[in-house]
C-alpha atoms as one frame of an Amber mdcrd trajectory, in Angstrom:
protein
   0.062   0.021   0.074   1.230   3.301  -0.884   1.259   5.676   1.838   2.973
   8.940   3.139   3.119   9.796   7.024   4.002  13.028   8.176   5.174  13.865
  11.840   7.153  16.250  13.955   4.323  18.725  14.227   3.472  20.405  17.428
   3.077  23.914  19.124   5.809  26.172  19.216   6.243  30.026  20.298   7.224
  32.579  17.749  11.073  32.059  16.954  10.825  28.376  17.469  11.919  25.573
  15.444  10.110  22.108  14.192  11.440  19.480  12.075   8.712  17.651   9.891
   9.283  14.062   8.463   7.437  12.354   5.640   7.973   8.447   5.585   6.941
   6.972   2.611   5.962   3.008   2.422   4.935   0.971  -0.404   7.295   2.569
  -2.871  10.656   3.982  -3.168  11.322   7.866  -2.724  14.321   7.191  -5.197
  13.579   9.501  -8.252  10.416  11.057  -6.629  10.078  14.701  -6.118   8.809
  15.504  -2.326   6.509  18.659  -2.143   5.515  20.010   1.160   2.259  21.994
   1.470   0.257  23.923   4.120  -3.328  24.587   4.803  -4.287  27.273   7.242
  -8.226  27.247   8.337 -10.274  29.096   5.754  -7.470  29.194   3.154  -6.459
  27.240   0.095  -3.399  24.679   0.273  -0.275  26.497  -0.682   3.019  25.128
  -1.587   5.946  25.635   0.828   8.895  23.712  -0.680   9.971  20.829  -2.918
  13.209  18.893  -3.255  13.794  17.211  -7.030  13.716  13.391  -7.411  15.970
  13.798 -10.271  18.849  16.145  -9.102  17.999  17.220  -5.512  17.313  20.775
  -6.871  15.159  22.569  -4.371  12.340  25.182  -4.805  10.690  27.147  -2.112
   7.527  29.780  -1.757   8.745  33.189  -0.825   7.403  33.406   2.771   9.689
  30.640   3.796  12.933  31.907   2.456  15.837  31.859   4.797  13.788  30.071
   7.506  12.877  26.691   6.073  15.184  24.367   4.570  14.306  20.715   2.710
  16.160  17.529   2.720  15.497  13.753   1.770  17.461  10.710   2.993  16.643
   7.870   0.360  18.258   5.350   2.742  15.466   5.778   5.184  12.904   6.716
   2.543  12.007  10.060   4.390  11.910  13.597   3.453  12.410  16.478   5.957
  11.446  19.945   6.299  13.298  21.978   8.986  11.530  25.156   9.805  13.092
  27.844  12.071  12.288  31.232  13.338   8.556  30.152  13.050   6.121  33.024
  12.959   2.410  32.861  13.619   1.340  33.018   9.985   3.156  29.543   9.555
   0.152  27.901  11.570  -1.545  25.599   9.458  -1.645  21.649   8.663   1.361
  20.597   6.779   1.307  18.045   4.044   3.941  16.176   2.251   3.274  14.980
  -1.271   5.154  13.103  -4.027   5.195  13.112  -7.866   7.927  11.127 -10.027
  10.901  13.090 -11.469  11.711  16.651 -10.832   9.779  19.487  -9.063   6.964
  20.609 -11.013   4.989  23.850 -10.432   4.459  23.978  -6.632   0.837  23.715
  -6.615  -1.293  20.672  -5.146  -2.657  19.576  -8.550   0.777  18.495 -10.058
   1.362  16.064  -6.979  -0.076  12.654  -6.984   0.369  11.115  -3.457  -0.453
  12.769  -0.342  -0.060  12.367   3.205  -2.825  13.184   6.119  -0.750  15.940
   7.415   0.672  17.172  10.667  -0.621  20.398  12.645   1.680  23.201  13.270
   0.572  26.041  15.808   2.731  28.961  16.247   1.645  30.965  19.291   2.815
  33.029  22.376
């Protein structure tokens, strides 16, 4: 069964850090792009970061520039999103998603396998 499972979410104060993990099962992440998305209440799901499955190049959304990083460990079949200097506006459910090959446009419709999400809350 093809599955993605996110973990690592939680509640932190502004300026704090979290590392999200995305573990794949039922398939190998080799050659798959891993995308991270988030959805805040009442808002559309938006792309945050992507790492290519072909050359590990990365792409990010402007709001997370300099604060988030993406990585992968294919030996563990896992992708990661390191989030530093978190802000209240980062509060959302975070999802990982995959598509074979390089990173497409960072929009949900271009990814075909999704996890169920993990909640991130940034509040003082």
